[in-house]
Short mmCIF file of C-alpha atoms and ligand atoms in Angstrom, two decimals:
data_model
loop_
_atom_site.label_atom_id
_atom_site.label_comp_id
_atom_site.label_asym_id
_atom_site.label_seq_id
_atom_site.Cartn_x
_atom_site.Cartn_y
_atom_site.Cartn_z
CA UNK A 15 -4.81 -20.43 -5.71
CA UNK A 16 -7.66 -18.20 -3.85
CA UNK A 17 -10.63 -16.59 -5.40
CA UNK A 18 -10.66 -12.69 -4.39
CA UNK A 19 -13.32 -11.25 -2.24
CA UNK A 20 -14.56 -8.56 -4.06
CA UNK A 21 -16.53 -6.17 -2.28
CA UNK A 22 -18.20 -2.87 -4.32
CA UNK A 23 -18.85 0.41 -2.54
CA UNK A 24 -21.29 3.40 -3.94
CA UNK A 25 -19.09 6.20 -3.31
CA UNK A 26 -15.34 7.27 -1.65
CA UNK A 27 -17.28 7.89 1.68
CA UNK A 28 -18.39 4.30 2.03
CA UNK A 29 -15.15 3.33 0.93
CA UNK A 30 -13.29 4.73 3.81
CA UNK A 31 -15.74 2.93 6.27
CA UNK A 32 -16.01 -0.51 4.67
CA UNK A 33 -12.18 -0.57 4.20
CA UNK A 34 -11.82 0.89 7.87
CA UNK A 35 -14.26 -1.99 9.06
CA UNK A 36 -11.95 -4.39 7.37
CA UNK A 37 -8.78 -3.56 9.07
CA UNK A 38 -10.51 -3.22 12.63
CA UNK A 39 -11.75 -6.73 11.86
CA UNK A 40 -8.35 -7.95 11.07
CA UNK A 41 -6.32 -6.18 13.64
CA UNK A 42 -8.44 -7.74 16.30
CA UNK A 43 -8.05 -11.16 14.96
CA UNK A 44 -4.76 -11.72 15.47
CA UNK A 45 -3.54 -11.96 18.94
CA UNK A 46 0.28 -10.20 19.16
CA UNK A 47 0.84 -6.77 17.66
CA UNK A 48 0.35 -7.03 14.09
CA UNK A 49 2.61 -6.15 11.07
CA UNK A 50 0.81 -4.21 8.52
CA UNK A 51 1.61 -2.62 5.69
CA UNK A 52 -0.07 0.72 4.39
CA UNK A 53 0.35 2.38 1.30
CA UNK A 54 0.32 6.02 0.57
CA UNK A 55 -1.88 7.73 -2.72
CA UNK A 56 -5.07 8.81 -2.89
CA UNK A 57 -6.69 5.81 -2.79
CA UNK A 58 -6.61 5.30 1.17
CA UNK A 59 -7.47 8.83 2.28
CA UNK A 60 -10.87 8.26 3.02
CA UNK A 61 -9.56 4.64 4.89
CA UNK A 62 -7.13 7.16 7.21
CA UNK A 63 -9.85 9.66 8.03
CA UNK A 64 -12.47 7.06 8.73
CA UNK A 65 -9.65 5.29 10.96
CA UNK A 66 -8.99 8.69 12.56
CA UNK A 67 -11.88 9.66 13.37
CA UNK A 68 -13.00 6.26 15.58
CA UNK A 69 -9.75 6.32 17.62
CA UNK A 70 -10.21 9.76 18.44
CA UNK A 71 -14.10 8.81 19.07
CA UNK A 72 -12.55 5.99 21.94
CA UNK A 73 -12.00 2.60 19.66
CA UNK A 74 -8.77 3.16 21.13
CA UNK A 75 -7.44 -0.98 20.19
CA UNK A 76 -7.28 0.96 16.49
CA UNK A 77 -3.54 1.89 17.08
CA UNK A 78 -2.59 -2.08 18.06
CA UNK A 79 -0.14 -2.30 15.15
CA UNK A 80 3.01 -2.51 13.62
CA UNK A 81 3.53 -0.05 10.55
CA UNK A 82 5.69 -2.17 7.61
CA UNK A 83 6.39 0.53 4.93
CA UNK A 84 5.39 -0.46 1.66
CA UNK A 85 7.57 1.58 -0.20
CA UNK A 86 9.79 5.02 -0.29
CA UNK A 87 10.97 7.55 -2.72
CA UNK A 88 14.91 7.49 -2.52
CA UNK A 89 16.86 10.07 -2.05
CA UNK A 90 14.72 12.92 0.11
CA UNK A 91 16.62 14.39 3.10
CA UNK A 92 15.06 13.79 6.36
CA UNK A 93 12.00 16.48 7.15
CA UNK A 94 10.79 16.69 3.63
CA UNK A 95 7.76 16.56 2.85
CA UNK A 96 7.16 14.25 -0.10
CA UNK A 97 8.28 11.59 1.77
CA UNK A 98 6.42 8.44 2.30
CA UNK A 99 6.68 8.39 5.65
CA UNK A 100 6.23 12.18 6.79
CA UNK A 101 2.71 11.72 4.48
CA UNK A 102 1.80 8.19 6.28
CA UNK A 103 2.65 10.08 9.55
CA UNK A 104 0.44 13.46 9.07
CA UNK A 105 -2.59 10.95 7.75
CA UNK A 106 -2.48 8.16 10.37
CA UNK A 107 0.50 6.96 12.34
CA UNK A 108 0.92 10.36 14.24
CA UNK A 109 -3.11 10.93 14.76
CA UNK A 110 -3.37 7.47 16.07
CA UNK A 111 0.06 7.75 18.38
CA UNK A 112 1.74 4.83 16.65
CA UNK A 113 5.78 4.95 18.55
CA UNK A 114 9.08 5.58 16.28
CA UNK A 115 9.80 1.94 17.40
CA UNK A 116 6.21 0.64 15.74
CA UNK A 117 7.46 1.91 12.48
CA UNK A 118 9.59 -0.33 10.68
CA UNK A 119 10.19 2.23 7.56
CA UNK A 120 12.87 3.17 5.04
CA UNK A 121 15.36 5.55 4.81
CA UNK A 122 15.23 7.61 1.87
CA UNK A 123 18.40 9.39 2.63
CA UNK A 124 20.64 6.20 2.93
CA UNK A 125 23.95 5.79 0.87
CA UNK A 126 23.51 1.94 0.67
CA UNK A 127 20.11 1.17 -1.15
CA UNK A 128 21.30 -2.23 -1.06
CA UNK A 129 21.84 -2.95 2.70
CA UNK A 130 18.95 -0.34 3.26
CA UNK A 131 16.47 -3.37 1.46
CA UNK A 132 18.25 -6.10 3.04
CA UNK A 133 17.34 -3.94 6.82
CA UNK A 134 14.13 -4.25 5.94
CA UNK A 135 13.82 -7.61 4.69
CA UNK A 136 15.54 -8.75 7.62
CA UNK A 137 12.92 -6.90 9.86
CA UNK A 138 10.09 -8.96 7.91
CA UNK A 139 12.09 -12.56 8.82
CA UNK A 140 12.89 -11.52 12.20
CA UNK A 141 8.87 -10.57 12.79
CA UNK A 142 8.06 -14.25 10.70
CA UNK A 143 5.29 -12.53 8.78
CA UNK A 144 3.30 -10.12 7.06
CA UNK A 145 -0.53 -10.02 8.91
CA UNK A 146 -2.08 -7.56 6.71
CA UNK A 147 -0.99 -6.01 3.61
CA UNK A 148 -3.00 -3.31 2.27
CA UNK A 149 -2.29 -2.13 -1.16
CA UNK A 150 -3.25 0.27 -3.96
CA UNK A 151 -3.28 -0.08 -7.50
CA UNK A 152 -1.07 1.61 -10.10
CA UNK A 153 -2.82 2.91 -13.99
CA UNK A 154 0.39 0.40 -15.47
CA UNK A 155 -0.29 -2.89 -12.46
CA UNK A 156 2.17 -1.41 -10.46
CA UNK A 157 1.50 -2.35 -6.49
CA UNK A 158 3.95 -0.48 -4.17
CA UNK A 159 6.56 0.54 -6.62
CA UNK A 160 6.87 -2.78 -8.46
CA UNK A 161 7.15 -1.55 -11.94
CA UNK A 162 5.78 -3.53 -14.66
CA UNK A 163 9.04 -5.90 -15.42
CA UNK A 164 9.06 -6.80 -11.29
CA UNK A 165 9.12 -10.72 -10.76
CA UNK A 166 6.76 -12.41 -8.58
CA UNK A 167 9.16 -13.71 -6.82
CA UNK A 168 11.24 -9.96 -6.05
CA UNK A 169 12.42 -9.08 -2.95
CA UNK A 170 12.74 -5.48 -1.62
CA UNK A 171 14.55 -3.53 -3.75
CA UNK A 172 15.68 -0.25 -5.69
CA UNK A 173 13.67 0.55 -8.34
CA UNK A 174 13.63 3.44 -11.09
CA UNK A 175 10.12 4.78 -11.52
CA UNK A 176 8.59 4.73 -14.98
CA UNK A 177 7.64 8.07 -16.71
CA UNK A 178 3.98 7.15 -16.25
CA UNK A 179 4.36 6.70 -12.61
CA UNK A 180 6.09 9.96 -11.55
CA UNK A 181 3.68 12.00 -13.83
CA UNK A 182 0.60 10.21 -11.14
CA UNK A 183 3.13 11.35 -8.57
CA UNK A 184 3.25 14.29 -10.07
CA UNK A 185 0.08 14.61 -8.71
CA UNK A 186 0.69 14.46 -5.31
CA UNK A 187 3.56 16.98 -5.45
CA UNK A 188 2.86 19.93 -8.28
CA UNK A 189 5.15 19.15 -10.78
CA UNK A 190 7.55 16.26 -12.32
CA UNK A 191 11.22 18.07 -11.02
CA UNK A 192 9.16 17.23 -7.54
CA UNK A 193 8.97 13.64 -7.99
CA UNK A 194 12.32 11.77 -7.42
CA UNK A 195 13.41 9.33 -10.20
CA UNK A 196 14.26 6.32 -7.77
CA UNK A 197 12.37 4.36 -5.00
CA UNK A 198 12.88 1.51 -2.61
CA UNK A 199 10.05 -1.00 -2.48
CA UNK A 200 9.35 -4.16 -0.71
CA UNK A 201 9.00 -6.35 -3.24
CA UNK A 202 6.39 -8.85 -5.22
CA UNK A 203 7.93 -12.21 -3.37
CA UNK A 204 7.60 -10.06 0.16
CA UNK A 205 4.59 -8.74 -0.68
CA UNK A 206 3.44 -12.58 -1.26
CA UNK A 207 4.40 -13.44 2.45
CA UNK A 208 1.12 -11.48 3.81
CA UNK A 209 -1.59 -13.82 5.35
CA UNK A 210 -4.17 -11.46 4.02
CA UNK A 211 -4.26 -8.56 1.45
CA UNK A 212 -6.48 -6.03 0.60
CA UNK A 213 -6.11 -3.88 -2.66
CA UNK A 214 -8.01 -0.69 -2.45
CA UNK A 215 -9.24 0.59 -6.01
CA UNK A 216 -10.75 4.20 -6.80
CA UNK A 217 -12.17 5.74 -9.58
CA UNK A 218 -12.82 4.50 -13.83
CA UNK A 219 -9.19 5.38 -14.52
CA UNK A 220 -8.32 2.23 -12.81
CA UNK A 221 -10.86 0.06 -14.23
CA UNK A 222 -9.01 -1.89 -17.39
CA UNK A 223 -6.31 -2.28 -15.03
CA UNK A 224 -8.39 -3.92 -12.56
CA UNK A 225 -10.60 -6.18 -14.94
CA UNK A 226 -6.31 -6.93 -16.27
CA UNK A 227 -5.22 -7.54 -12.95
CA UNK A 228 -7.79 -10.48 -12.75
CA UNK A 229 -8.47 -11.59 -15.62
CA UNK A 230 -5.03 -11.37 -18.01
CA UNK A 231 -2.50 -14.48 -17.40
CA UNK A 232 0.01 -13.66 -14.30
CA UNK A 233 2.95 -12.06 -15.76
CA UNK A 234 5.67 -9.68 -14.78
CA UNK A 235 4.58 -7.11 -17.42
CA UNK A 236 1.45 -6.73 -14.84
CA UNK A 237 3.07 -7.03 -11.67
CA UNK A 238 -0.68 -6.56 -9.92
CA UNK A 239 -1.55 -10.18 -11.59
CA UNK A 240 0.34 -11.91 -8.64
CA UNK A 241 -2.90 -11.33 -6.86
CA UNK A 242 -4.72 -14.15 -8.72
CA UNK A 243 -2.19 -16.66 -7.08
CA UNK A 244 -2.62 -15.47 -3.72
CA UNK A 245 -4.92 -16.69 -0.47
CA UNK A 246 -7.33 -14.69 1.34
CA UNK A 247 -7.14 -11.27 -0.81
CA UNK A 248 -10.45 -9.28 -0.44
CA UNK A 249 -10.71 -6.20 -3.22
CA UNK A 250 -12.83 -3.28 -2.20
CA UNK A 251 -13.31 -0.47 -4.67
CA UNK A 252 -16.19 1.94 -6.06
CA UNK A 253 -18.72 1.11 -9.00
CA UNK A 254 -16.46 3.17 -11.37
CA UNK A 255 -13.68 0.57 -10.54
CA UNK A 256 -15.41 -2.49 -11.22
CA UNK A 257 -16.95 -0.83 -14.27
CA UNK A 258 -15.26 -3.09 -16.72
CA UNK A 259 -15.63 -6.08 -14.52
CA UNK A 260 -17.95 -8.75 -16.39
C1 F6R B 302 1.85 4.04 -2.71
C2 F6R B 302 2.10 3.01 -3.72
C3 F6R B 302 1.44 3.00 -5.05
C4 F6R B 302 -0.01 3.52 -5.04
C5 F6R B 302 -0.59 3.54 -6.45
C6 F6R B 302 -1.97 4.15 -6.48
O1 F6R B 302 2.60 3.79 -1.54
O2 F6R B 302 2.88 2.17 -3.46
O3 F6R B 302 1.48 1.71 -5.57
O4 F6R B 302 -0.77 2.70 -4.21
O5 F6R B 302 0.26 4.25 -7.31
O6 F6R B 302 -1.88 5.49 -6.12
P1 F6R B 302 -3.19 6.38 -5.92
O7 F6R B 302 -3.88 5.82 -4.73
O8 F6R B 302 -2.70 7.78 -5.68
O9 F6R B 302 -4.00 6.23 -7.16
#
């Protein structure tokens, strides 16, 4: 069992740089091309600008990756907009010049959710591990789309989103018709295989889920607990996050 890091920043603009510290840090350590995973939201906007804004400034090893979706909506046709991956793209994969062949991502469109996870699952084995796994946190414990109910020990599958989680989606998009009902998500057990996670946490709303997420017994009703029983997870997030933190 590891103890999280947990590292508090005053305000979103620190954020982006402390968190974008963290990942140049860990890309460098490790020696072949690493697989990381990046989530979309809010949360890591300031990360991607920071990020950005230093390759484009000449800290050109910034773009040594491999990009490991965390998770997709399911059934968006190729080109739109909402999609997981067009949204990673515009904020960092296409500003940093990450190749089609450096992003190992899912396809929303596909017929066969089932063989769709298993692609990507087999993409995981085939690479041996997760390096870095960088995560947000959901207002229910949700991380990626593992819905409260998700097992610690599930794999990457379909999942139908809660009402709670497509009204924050709702967010992103305008309206609730905008947010599909259905996702594909690596899942809690894959998530598990990362030698190092961060979870990035913004804002009060997300502070009795974040004092829950480490201090409530791990259970599948707060998927996010899973981080209690995993090694070398650092947390960084604002004041207003840790604001219920003892
Ligand atoms: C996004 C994802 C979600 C978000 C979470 C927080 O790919 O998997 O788990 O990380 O819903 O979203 P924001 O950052 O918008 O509060």
């Amino acid at each position: 069992m590891g103890t999280p890091t947990l590292i508090e920043v005053e305000d979103a603009e620190q954020f982006g740089a402390v968190v974008a510290d963290y990942f140049s840090e860990s890309i460098q350590q490790v020696s072949n091309k690493p697989t990381v995973v990046l989530p979309t939201g809010f949360t890591p906007l300031p990360f991607y600008k920071e990020v950005v804004e230093r390759y484009q400034n000449g800290e050109s090893y910034l773009n040594k990756f491999k990009y490991l979706a965390l998770d997709e909506y399911l059934g968006l046709p190729e080109g739109d907009h909402r999609l997981f991956a067009s949204w990673l793209s515009r904020e960092i994969l296409s500003p940093l010049s990450i190749l089609n062949e450096d992003r190992i991502i899912f396809d929303s469109a596909t017929s066969d959710t089932e063989g769709e996870c298993a692609r990507i699952e087999k993409a995981i084995e085939e690479k041996g591990r997760i390096d870095l796994a960088i995560i947000g946190l959901g207002s229910n414990g949700h991380i990626g789309f593992n819905e409260p109910g998700s097992h610690q020990d599930s794999k990457t599958r379909k999942i139908k989103l809660t009402l709670e989680t497509r009204e924050a989606n709702s967010e992103y998009w305008g309206s609730l018709e905008d947010v599909p009902t259905h996702a594909m998500t690596l899942g809690i057990g894959t998530l598990k295989k990362a030698k190092k996670t961060l979870l990035m946490v913004l804002g009060k709303h997300k502070a009795r889920i974040l004092k829950d997420t480490l201090s409530k017994p791990v259970c599948v009703d707060i998927p996010s607990t899973y981080l209690q029983n995993q090694e070398h997870v650092t947390i960084i997030g604002d004041r207003d996050a840790f604001s219920e933190m003892e």
